[in-house]
Coordinates of N, CA and C in Angstrom, one line a residue:
M25 N -20.4 -14.0 -0.2 CA -19.1 -14.3 0.3 C -18.4 -13.2 1.0
V26 N -17.9 -13.5 2.3 CA -17.3 -12.4 3.0 C -15.8 -12.2 2.5
Q27 N -15.5 -11.1 2.3 CA -14.2 -10.7 1.8 C -13.3 -10.4 3.0
K28 N -12.2 -11.1 2.9 CA -11.2 -11.0 4.0 C -10.3 -9.7 3.6
T29 N -10.0 -8.9 4.7 CA -9.2 -7.8 4.5 C -7.9 -7.9 5.3
T30 N -7.3 -8.9 5.3 CA -6.1 -9.0 6.2 C -5.1 -8.2 5.7
F31 N -4.8 -8.0 4.4 CA -3.7 -7.1 4.1 C -4.0 -5.6 4.6
I32 N -5.2 -5.2 4.5 CA -5.6 -3.9 5.1 C -5.5 -3.8 6.6
Q33 N -6.0 -4.8 7.3 CA -5.9 -4.9 8.7 C -4.3 -4.9 9.1
K34 N -3.4 -5.6 8.4 CA -2.0 -5.6 8.6 C -1.4 -4.2 8.5
L35 N -1.8 -3.6 7.4 CA -1.3 -2.4 7.1 C -1.6 -1.3 8.1
Y36 N -2.9 -1.3 8.5 CA -3.3 -0.3 9.5 C -2.7 -0.6 10.8
G37 N -2.5 -2.0 11.1 CA -1.8 -2.3 12.3 C -0.4 -1.8 12.4
L38 N 0.3 -1.8 11.2 CA 1.7 -1.4 11.1 C 1.7 0.2 11.4
L39 N 0.7 0.8 10.9 CA 0.7 2.3 11.0 C 0.3 2.6 12.4
S40 N -0.4 1.7 13.2 CA -0.7 1.9 14.6 C 0.3 1.7 15.7
D41 N 1.3 1.0 15.1 CA 2.6 0.5 16.0 C 3.6 1.6 16.0
S42 N 3.9 2.2 17.1 CA 4.8 3.3 17.1 C 6.2 2.9 16.9
S43 N 6.5 1.6 17.0 CA 7.9 1.2 16.9 C 8.3 1.1 15.3
H44 N 7.4 1.3 14.5 CA 7.7 1.3 13.0 C 7.6 2.7 12.4
Q45 N 7.4 3.9 13.2 CA 7.1 5.1 12.7 C 8.4 5.5 12.0
H46 N 9.6 5.2 12.2 CA 10.7 5.7 11.4 C 10.8 5.0 10.0
L47 N 9.9 4.1 9.7 CA 9.9 3.5 8.4 C 8.4 3.7 7.7
I48 N 7.4 3.7 8.5 CA 6.0 3.9 7.8 C 5.2 4.7 8.9
T49 N 4.6 5.7 8.4 CA 3.8 6.5 9.3 C 2.7 7.3 8.6
W50 N 1.7 7.7 9.4 CA 0.6 8.5 8.8 C 1.0 9.8 8.5
S51 N 0.6 10.5 7.5 CA 0.8 11.8 7.2 C 0.2 12.8 8.3
S52 N 0.6 14.0 8.3 CA 0.1 14.9 9.4 C -1.4 14.9 9.4
S53 N -2.0 14.9 8.2 CA -3.5 15.1 8.0 C -4.1 13.7 8.3
G54 N -3.5 12.6 8.3 CA -4.1 11.3 8.6 C -5.0 10.8 7.3
T55 N -4.7 11.5 6.2 CA -5.4 11.0 5.0 C -4.5 10.2 4.1
S56 N -3.3 10.0 4.5 CA -2.4 9.1 3.6 C -1.3 8.7 4.6
F57 N -0.4 7.7 4.1 CA 0.7 7.2 4.8 C 1.9 7.3 4.0
L58 N 3.0 7.4 4.8 CA 4.4 7.4 4.0 C 5.3 6.3 4.3
I59 N 5.9 5.8 3.4 CA 7.0 4.8 3.6 C 8.3 5.7 3.5
L60 N 9.0 5.9 4.7 CA 10.1 6.8 4.6 C 11.5 6.2 4.1
N61 N 11.5 5.0 4.0 CA 12.8 4.4 3.3 C 12.4 3.0 3.0
A62 N 12.1 3.0 1.6 CA 11.6 1.7 1.1 C 12.6 0.5 1.1
P63 N 13.9 0.5 1.1 CA 14.8 -0.5 1.3 C 14.8 -1.1 2.6
Q64 N 14.9 -0.1 3.6 CA 14.8 -0.5 5.1 C 13.4 -1.1 5.3
F65 N 12.4 -0.5 4.8 CA 11.0 -1.0 5.1 C 10.9 -2.5 4.5
S66 N 11.4 -2.7 3.3 CA 11.4 -4.0 2.7 C 12.2 -5.1 3.5
N67 N 13.3 -4.7 4.2 CA 14.1 -5.7 4.8 C 13.6 -5.8 6.2
Q68 N 13.1 -4.7 6.8 CA 12.8 -4.9 8.4 C 11.3 -5.3 8.7
I69 N 10.5 -4.7 7.8 CA 9.0 -4.7 8.1 C 8.3 -5.8 7.3
L70 N 8.5 -5.8 6.0 CA 7.7 -6.7 5.1 C 7.9 -8.2 5.5
P71 N 9.0 -8.7 5.9 CA 9.1 -10.1 6.1 C 8.4 -10.5 7.5
K72 N 8.4 -9.6 8.3 CA 7.8 -9.8 9.6 C 6.3 -9.8 9.4
T73 N 5.7 -8.9 8.7 CA 4.3 -8.7 8.6 C 3.6 -9.4 7.4
F74 N 4.3 -9.5 6.2 CA 3.6 -10.0 5.0 C 4.5 -11.3 4.5
K75 N 5.4 -11.8 5.2 CA 6.2 -13.0 4.9 C 6.9 -13.0 3.5
H76 N 7.3 -11.7 3.1 CA 8.1 -11.5 2.0 C 8.8 -10.2 2.2
N77 N 9.9 -9.9 1.3 CA 10.6 -8.6 1.5 C 10.6 -8.0 0.1
N78 N 9.5 -8.1 -0.8 CA 9.3 -7.7 -2.1 C 8.6 -6.3 -2.1
Y79 N 9.2 -5.1 -2.1 CA 8.6 -3.8 -2.1 C 7.5 -3.8 -3.3
T80 N 8.1 -4.2 -4.5 CA 7.2 -4.1 -5.6 C 5.9 -4.9 -5.4
S81 N 5.9 -6.1 -4.9 CA 4.7 -6.9 -4.5 C 3.8 -6.2 -3.5
F82 N 4.4 -5.6 -2.5 CA 3.6 -4.7 -1.6 C 2.9 -3.6 -2.3
V83 N 3.6 -2.9 -3.1 CA 2.9 -1.8 -3.9 C 1.8 -2.4 -4.8
R84 N 2.0 -3.5 -5.4 CA 1.1 -4.1 -6.3 C -0.2 -4.4 -5.5
Q85 N 0.0 -4.8 -4.3 CA -1.1 -5.1 -3.3 C -2.0 -3.8 -3.1
L86 N -1.2 -2.6 -2.7 CA -1.8 -1.5 -2.5 C -2.7 -1.1 -3.7
N87 N -2.1 -1.3 -4.9 CA -2.8 -0.9 -6.2 C -4.1 -1.7 -6.2
L88 N -4.0 -3.0 -6.0 CA -5.1 -3.9 -6.1 C -6.4 -3.5 -5.2
Y89 N -6.0 -2.9 -4.0 CA -6.9 -2.5 -3.1 C -7.3 -0.9 -3.4
G90 N -6.9 -0.3 -4.4 CA -7.4 1.0 -4.8 C -6.6 2.1 -4.1
F91 N -5.3 1.9 -3.7 CA -4.5 2.9 -3.2 C -3.8 3.5 -4.4
H92 N -3.6 4.9 -4.2 CA -2.8 5.6 -5.2 C -1.6 6.2 -4.6
K93 N -0.4 6.3 -5.4 CA 0.7 7.0 -5.0 C 0.5 8.5 -5.1
K94 N 0.7 9.1 -4.0 CA 0.3 10.6 -3.9 C 1.4 11.5 -4.4
N95 N 2.6 11.2 -3.8 CA 3.7 12.2 -4.2 C 4.6 12.0 -5.5
R96 N 5.1 12.9 -5.9 CA 6.0 12.7 -7.1 C 7.4 12.8 -6.6
S97 N 8.4 12.5 -7.4 CA 9.8 12.4 -7.1 C 10.2 13.7 -6.6
Y98 N 10.9 13.7 -5.4 CA 11.4 14.9 -4.8 C 12.9 15.2 -5.4
H99 N 13.6 14.2 -5.8 CA 14.9 14.2 -6.2 C 15.0 13.6 -7.6
R100 N 15.9 14.3 -8.4 CA 16.2 14.0 -9.7 C 17.6 13.6 -9.7
G101 N 17.9 12.4 -10.3 CA 19.4 12.1 -10.4 C 19.7 10.9 -9.7
E102 N 20.5 10.7 -8.7 CA 21.1 9.6 -8.1 C 20.0 8.5 -7.6
E103 N 20.1 7.4 -8.1 CA 19.2 6.4 -7.7 C 19.0 6.2 -6.3
E104 N 20.2 6.2 -5.6 CA 20.1 5.9 -4.1 C 19.2 6.9 -3.5
S105 N 19.2 8.2 -3.8 CA 18.3 9.2 -3.1 C 16.8 8.8 -3.4
R106 N 16.6 8.3 -4.6 CA 15.2 7.9 -5.1 C 14.8 6.9 -4.2
D107 N 15.6 5.9 -3.8 CA 15.2 4.7 -3.1 C 14.9 5.0 -1.7
T108 N 15.5 6.1 -1.1 CA 15.3 6.4 0.3 C 14.3 7.6 0.4
E109 N 13.8 8.1 -0.6 CA 13.0 9.3 -0.5 C 11.6 8.7 -0.1
P110 N 10.8 9.6 0.6 CA 9.5 9.2 1.2 C 8.5 8.8 -0.1
R111 N 7.7 7.8 0.1 CA 6.6 7.5 -0.9 C 5.2 7.5 -0.2
E112 N 4.4 8.4 -0.7 CA 3.2 8.6 0.0 C 2.0 7.8 -0.8
F113 N 1.1 7.2 0.0 CA 0.0 6.4 -0.7 C -1.4 7.0 0.1
C114 N -2.4 6.8 -0.7 CA -3.7 7.2 0.0 C -4.9 6.4 -0.8
H115 N -5.9 6.3 0.1 CA -7.1 5.8 -0.3 C -8.3 6.5 0.4
P116 N -9.3 6.8 -0.4 CA -10.3 7.7 0.4 C -10.9 7.0 1.7
R117 N -10.8 5.7 1.8 CA -11.4 5.1 3.1 C -10.4 4.5 3.9
F118 N -9.1 4.9 3.8 CA -8.0 4.5 4.7 C -7.5 5.7 5.4
L119 N -8.2 5.9 6.5 CA -7.9 7.2 7.3 C -7.4 6.9 8.8
R120 N -6.7 7.7 9.2 CA -6.3 7.5 10.6 C -7.5 7.6 11.5
G121 N -7.6 6.8 12.4 CA -8.8 6.8 13.4 C -10.2 6.2 13.0
R122 N -10.1 5.8 11.7 CA -11.3 5.4 11.1 C -11.3 3.9 10.7
T123 N -11.2 3.1 11.8 CA -11.1 1.6 11.6 C -12.6 1.1 10.9
D124 N -13.6 1.8 11.2 CA -14.8 1.5 10.8 C -15.0 1.5 9.2
L125 N -14.0 2.2 8.5 CA -14.2 2.2 7.1 C -13.2 1.1 6.4
L126 N -12.5 0.4 7.2 CA -11.6 -0.6 6.6 C -12.4 -1.7 5.9
C127 N -13.5 -2.0 6.4 CA -14.3 -3.2 5.8 C -14.8 -2.8 4.5
E128 N -14.8 -1.6 4.1 CA -15.3 -1.1 2.8 C -14.3 -1.1 1.7
I129 N -13.0 -1.3 2.1 CA -11.8 -1.3 1.1 C -11.9 -2.7 0.6
K130 N -12.2 -2.9 -0.6 CA -12.2 -4.2 -1.3 C -11.1 -4.3 -2.4
R131 N -10.7 -5.5 -2.4 CA -9.6 -5.9 -3.5 C -10.2 -5.9 -4.9
K132 N -9.6 -5.2 -5.8 CA -10.2 -5.3 -7.1 C -10.2 -6.6 -7.7
G133 N -11.2 -6.9 -8.6 CA -11.3 -8.3 -9.1 C -10.1 -8.5 -10.2
T134 N -9.4 -9.6 -10.1 CA -8.3 -9.9 -11.0 C -8.9 -10.5 -12.2
G135 N -10.1 -10.9 -12.3 CA -10.8 -11.6 -13.5 C -11.3 -10.7 -14.5
A136 N -11.2 -9.4 -14.4 CA -11.9 -8.5 -15.2 C -11.4 -8.8 -16.7
T137 N -10.2 -8.9 -16.8 CA -9.6 -9.1 -18.1 C -10.0 -10.5 -18.8
S138 N -10.0 -11.5 -18.0 CA -10.5 -12.8 -18.4 C -11.9 -12.8 -18.8
S139 N -12.8 -12.2 -18.0 CA -14.3 -12.0 -18.3 C -14.4 -11.4 -19.6
S140 N -13.6 -10.2 -19.8 CA -13.7 -9.4 -21.1 C -13.4 -10.2 -22.3
V141 N -12.3 -10.9 -22.1 CA -11.8 -11.9 -23.2 C -13.1 -13.0 -23.5
F142 N -13.7 -13.5 -22.4 CA -14.7 -14.5 -22.5 C -15.9 -13.8 -23.3
E143 N -16.4 -12.6 -22.8 CA -17.4 -12.1 -23.5 C -17.2 -11.7 -25.1
S144 N -16.0 -11.3 -25.3 CA -15.7 -11.0 -26.8 C -15.8 -12.2 -27.5
H145 N -15.2 -13.4 -26.9 CA -15.2 -14.7 -27.6 C -16.6 -15.1 -27.9
N146 N -17.4 -14.9 -26.9 CA -18.8 -15.4 -27.2 C -19.8 -14.6 -27.9
R147 N -19.4 -13.7 -28.5 CA -20.2 -12.8 -29.3 C -20.4 -13.3 -30.8

């Protein structure tokens, strides 16, 4: 079965579109990307690209595809500054200029827990 990677393709497309660089951009090294303002990203970009404005769902999708949050909190204290601080995500095969690697990024199976339960039940 051929795996669709539309989420990955859309994400790469966002990073390739210079009109979004004030909200989502590649790191200087091109080995990660940054969301510069999560609330604005959620309100302005997510509904147009992913048909929802739920930042938590977006991050959950990143996690399902094996992305990891790279940075730690820059600010301690006010919640508002935490909402607007940059958030950096990386994946070893999600690199600027390497669209040839995108097809290798696969979504993790969501049935792992159910199969484990099935196996333990049938012992």
